Short mmCIF file of C-alpha atoms in Angstrom, two decimals:
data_model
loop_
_atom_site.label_atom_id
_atom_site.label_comp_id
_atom_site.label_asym_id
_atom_site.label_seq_id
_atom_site.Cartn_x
_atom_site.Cartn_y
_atom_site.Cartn_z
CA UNK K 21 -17.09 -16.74 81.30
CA UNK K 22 -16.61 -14.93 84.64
CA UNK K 23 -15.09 -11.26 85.21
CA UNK K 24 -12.11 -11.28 86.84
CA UNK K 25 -13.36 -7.50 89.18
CA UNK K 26 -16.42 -9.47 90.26
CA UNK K 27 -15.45 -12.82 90.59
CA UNK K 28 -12.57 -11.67 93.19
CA UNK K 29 -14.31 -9.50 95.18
CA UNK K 30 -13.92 -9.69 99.14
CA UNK K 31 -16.16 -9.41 101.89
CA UNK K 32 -14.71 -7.98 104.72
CA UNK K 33 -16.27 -9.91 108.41
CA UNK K 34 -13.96 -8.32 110.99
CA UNK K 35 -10.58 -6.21 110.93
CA UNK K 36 -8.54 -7.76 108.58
CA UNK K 37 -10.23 -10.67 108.00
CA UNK K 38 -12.47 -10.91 104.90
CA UNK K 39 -13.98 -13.99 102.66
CA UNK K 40 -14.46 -15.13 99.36
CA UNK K 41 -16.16 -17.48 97.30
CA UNK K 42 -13.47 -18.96 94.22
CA UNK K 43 -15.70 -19.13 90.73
CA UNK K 44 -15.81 -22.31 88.94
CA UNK K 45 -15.06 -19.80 85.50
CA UNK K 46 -11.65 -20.02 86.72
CA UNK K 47 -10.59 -23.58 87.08
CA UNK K 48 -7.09 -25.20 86.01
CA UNK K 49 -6.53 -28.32 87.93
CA UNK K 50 -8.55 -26.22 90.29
CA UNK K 51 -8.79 -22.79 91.30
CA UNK K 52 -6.12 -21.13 89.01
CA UNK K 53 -3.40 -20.24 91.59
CA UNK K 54 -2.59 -16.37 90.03
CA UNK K 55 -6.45 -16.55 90.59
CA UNK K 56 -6.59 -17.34 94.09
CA UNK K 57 -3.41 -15.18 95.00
CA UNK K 58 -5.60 -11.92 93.58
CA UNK K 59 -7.66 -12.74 96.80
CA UNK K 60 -4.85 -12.00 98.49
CA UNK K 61 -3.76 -9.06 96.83
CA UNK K 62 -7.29 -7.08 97.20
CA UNK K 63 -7.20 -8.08 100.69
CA UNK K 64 -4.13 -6.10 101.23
CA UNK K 65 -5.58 -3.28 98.81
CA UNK K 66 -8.65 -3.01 101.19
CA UNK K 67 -6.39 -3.00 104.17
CA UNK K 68 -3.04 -0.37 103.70
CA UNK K 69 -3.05 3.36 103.94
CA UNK K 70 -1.01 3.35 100.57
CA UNK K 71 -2.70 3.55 97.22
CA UNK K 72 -0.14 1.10 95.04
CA UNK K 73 0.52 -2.41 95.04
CA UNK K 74 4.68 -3.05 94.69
CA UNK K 75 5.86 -6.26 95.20
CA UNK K 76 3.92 -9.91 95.83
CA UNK K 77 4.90 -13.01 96.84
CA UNK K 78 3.28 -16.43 98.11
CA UNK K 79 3.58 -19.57 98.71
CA UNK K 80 0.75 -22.31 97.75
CA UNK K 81 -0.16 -24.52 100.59
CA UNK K 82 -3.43 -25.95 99.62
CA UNK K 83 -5.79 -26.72 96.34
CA UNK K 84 -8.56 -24.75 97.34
CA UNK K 85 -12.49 -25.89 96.51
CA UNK K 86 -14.85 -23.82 94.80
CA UNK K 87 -16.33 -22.80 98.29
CA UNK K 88 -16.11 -20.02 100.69
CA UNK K 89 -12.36 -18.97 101.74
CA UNK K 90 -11.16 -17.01 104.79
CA UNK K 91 -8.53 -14.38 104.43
CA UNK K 92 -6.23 -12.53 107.40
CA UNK K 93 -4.45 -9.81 106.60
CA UNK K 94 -1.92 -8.84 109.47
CA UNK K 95 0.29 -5.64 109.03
CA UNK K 96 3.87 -5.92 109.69
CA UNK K 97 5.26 -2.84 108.70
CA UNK K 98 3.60 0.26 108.19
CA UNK K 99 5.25 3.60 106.80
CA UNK K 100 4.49 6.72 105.23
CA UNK K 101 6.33 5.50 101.91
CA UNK K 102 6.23 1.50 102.33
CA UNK K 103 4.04 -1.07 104.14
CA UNK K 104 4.04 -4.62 104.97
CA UNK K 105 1.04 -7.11 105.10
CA UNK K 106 0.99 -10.90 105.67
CA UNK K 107 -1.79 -12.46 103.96
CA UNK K 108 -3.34 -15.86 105.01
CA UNK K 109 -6.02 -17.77 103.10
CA UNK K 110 -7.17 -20.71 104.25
CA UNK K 111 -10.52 -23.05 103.56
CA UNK K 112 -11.59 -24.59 106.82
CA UNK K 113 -8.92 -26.11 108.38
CA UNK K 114 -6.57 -26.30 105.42
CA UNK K 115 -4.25 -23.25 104.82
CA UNK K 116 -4.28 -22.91 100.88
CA UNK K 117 -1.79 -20.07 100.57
CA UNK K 118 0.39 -17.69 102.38
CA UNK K 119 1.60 -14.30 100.78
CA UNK K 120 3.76 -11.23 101.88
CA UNK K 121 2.54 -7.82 99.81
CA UNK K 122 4.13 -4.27 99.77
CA UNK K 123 2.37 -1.45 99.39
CA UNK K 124 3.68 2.06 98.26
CA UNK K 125 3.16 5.50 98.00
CA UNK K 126 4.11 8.13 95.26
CA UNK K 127 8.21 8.59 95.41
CA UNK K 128 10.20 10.27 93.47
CA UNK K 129 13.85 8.55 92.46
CA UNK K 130 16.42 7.62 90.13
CA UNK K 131 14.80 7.11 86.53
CA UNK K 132 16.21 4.57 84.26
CA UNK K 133 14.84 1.70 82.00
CA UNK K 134 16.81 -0.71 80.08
CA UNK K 135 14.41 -3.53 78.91
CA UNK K 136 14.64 -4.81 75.62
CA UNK K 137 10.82 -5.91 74.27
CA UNK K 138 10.51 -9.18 72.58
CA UNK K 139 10.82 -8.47 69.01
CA UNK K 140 7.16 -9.78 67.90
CA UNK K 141 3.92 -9.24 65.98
CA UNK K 142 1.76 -6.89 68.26
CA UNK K 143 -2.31 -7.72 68.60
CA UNK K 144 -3.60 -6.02 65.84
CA UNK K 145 -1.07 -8.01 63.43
CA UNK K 146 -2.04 -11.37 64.59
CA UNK K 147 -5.15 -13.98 64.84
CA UNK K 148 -7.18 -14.93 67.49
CA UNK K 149 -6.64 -18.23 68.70
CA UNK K 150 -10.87 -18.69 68.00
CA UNK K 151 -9.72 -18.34 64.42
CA UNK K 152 -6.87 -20.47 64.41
CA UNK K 153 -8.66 -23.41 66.30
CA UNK K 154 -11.50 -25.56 64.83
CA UNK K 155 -14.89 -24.24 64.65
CA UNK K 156 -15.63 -26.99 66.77
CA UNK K 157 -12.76 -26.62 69.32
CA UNK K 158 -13.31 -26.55 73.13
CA UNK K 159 -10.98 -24.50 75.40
CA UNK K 160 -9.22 -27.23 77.76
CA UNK K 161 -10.35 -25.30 81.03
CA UNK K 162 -13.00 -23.10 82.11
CA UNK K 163 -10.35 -20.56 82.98
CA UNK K 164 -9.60 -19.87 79.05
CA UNK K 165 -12.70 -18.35 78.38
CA UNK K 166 -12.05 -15.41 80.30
CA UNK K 167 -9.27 -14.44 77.69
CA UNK K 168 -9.13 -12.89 74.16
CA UNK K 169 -6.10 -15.06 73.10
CA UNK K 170 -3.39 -14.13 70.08
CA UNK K 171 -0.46 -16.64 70.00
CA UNK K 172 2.68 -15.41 69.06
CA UNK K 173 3.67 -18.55 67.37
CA UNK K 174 0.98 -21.44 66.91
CA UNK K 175 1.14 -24.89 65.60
CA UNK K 176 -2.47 -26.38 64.17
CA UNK K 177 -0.89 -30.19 64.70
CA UNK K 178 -0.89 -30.43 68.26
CA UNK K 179 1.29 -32.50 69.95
CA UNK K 180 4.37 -31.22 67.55
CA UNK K 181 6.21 -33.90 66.44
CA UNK K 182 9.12 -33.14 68.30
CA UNK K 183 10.59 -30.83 71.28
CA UNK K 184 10.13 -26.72 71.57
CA UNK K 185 11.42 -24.18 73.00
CA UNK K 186 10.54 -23.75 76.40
CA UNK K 187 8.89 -20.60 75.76
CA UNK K 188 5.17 -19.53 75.62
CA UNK K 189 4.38 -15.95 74.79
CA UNK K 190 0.58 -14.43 74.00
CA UNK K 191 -1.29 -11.05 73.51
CA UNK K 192 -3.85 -11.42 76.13
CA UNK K 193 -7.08 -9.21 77.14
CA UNK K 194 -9.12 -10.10 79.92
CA UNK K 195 -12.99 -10.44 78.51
CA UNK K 196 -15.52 -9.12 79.41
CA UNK K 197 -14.25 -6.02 81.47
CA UNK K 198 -10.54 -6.10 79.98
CA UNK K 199 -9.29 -3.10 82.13
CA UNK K 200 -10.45 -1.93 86.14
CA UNK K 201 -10.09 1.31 87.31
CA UNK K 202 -8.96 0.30 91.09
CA UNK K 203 -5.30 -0.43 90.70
CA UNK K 204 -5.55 -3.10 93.28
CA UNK K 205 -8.03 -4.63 90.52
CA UNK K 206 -6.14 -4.20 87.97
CA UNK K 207 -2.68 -5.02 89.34
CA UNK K 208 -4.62 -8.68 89.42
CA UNK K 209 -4.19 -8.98 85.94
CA UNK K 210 -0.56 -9.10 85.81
CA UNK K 211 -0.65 -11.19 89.11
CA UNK K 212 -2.77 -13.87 86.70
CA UNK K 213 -0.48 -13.07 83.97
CA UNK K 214 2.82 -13.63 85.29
CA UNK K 215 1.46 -17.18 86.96
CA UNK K 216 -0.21 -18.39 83.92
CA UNK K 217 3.54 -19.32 81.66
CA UNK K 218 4.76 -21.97 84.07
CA UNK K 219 3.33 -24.82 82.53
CA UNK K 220 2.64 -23.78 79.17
CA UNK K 221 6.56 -23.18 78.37
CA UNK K 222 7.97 -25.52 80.65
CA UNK K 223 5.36 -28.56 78.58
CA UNK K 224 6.66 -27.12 75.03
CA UNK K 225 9.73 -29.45 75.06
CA UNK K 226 8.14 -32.29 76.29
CA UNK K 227 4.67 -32.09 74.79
CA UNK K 228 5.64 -34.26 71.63
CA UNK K 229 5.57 -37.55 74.13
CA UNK K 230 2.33 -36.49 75.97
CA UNK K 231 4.39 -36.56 79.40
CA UNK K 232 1.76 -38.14 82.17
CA UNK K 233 2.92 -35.71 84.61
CA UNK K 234 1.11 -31.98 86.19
CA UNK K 235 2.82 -29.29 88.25
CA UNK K 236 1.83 -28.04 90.86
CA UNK K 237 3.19 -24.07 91.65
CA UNK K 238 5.33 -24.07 94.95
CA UNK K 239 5.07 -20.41 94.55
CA UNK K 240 4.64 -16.68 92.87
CA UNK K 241 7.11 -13.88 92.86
CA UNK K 242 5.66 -10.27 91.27
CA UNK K 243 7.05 -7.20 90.80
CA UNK K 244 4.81 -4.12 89.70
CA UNK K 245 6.59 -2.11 88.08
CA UNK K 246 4.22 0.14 86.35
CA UNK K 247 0.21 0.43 85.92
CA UNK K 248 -1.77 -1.62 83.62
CA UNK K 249 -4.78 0.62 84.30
CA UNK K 250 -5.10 1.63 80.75
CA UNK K 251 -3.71 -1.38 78.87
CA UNK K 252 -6.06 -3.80 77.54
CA UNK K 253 -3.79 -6.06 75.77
CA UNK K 254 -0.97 -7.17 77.69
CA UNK K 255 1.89 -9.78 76.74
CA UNK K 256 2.70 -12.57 78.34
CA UNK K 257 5.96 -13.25 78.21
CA UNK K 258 6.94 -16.57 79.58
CA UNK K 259 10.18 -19.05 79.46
CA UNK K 260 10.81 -22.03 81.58
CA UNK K 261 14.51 -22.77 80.59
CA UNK K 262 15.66 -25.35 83.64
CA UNK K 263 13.67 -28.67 84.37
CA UNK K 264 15.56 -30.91 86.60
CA UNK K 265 15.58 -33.16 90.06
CA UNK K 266 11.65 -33.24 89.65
CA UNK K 267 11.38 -29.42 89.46
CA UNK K 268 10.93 -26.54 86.98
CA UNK K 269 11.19 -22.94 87.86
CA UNK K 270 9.81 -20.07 85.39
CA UNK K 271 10.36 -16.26 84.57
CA UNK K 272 7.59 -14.27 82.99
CA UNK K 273 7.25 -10.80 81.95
CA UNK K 274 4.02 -8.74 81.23
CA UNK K 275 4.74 -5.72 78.29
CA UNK K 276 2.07 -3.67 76.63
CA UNK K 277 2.15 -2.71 73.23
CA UNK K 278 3.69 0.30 73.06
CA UNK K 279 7.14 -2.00 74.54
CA UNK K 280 7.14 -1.27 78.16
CA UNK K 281 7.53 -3.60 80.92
CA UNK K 282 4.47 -3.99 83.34
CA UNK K 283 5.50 -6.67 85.86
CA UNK K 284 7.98 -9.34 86.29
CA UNK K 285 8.37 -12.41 88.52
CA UNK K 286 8.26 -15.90 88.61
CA UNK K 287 8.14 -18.96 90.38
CA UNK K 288 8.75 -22.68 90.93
CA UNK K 289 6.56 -25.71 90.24
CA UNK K 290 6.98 -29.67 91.30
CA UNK K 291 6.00 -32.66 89.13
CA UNK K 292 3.54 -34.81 90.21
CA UNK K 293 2.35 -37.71 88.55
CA UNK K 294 -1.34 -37.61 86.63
CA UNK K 295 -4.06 -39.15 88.01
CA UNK K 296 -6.19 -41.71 86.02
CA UNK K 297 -8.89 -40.34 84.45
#
């Protein structure tokens, strides 16, 4: 099990450049990429004159190893309400992502909010998925074991024996430290959060003929719309409704219990074919 506040943490080496060492207690296919974007993110958070993270978005270049990474945060617009940073990450001579982050202050404006919740069992009304599972049952990646997991909707025969919706939605807390007092910490969470649905929902209508394909994530779009800071369980809300011409893109949406909206964002991924073994 890692910690997602230590197991992201940055060492700065020179103005705006800093590096990191990916943990193994996050691998999917790799480094998970909401994972390795979060190095990103606390690079910028170490970097602006403005205390809240706004809006992220990257593209994934690169698998990265479980090994040191370099990170270069460049400013490209700096304001007393907004500011831009370009983040690179790369691995020796392999860029493994590129990301654009804006930073704000406290503003004052128009006030409205006109989400609609999905209408489902909160986390004190529903079981772990340690109790739905076998006693026996191993999580598929490492990564999984730095969640307390409640499915909305679980099956116990697994492939189904026919399509799903392409929709995956569960109460998640980050385990052990489930909540981080740094926003730029914390805003990680829904960074990890709002990555994590693409496969998960877009697999749900295919799973029944154990497809021989993975998919990669071209890239991650998040909007922070409001603190997580004192939200341990968080929804993640995620729906993958097109798959076509060898591509899938996602939405997902991060809520708290009390029904209001964290972040938002989404992404696209690209099939690739499995690899023996």
């Amino acid at each position: 099990m890692g910690d997602l506040g230590t197991d992201t943490t940055i060492e700065q080496v020179d103005e705006g450049r800093f590096r990191a060492t990916p943990s193994r207690d996050w691998e999917i296919w790799g480094p998970m990429g909401g994972y390795i974007a979060s190095f990103a993110l606390r690079a910028v958070g170490e970097t602006t004159a403005l205390p809240h993270p706004a809006a992220f978005s990257c593209h994934y270049l690169g698998v990265a190893r479980f090994e040191p990474i370099d990170i270069a945060v460049t400013a490209r617009r700096a304001g007393r309400s907004a500011a831009s940073h370009r983040v690179e990450i790369t691995q020796g001579d392999t860029a493994i992502l590129d990301a654009m982050v804006w930073s704000n202050a406290d503003n004052e404006g128009l006030e409205h909010d006109e989400t609609v919740a999905p209408d489902v069992a909160g986390p004190d009304d529903l079981s772990s998925i340690e109790e739905l599972l076998p006693e026996d049952a191993e999580p598929p990646f490492a990564f999984w074991d730095n969640l307390d997991a409640k499915p909305v909707a679980f099956e116990a025969d697994w492939p189904p024996p026919g399509p799903r919706p392409a929709v995956w939605q569960e109460w998640l807390r980050f385990r052990p430290t489930p909540t981080f007092d740094d926003p730029w910490v914390d805003a990680c969470r829904s960074l990890i959060l709002v990555d994590l649905p693409s496969w998960p929902a877009a697999h749900r209508p295919h799973a029944w003929t154990e497809p021989k394909v993975i998919a990669p994530t071209l890239d991650l779009n998040v909007a922070f719309h409001r603190p997580t800071g004192d939200q341990p369980w968080l929804l993640c809300d995620g729906a993958a409704p097109v798959s076509t011409r060898g591509l899938f893109g996602w939405t997902a949406r991060v809520w708290s219990p009390g029904g209001r909206l964290h972040a938002s964002g989404g992404g696209q991924c690209l099939y690739r074919p499995m690899r023996a073994g």
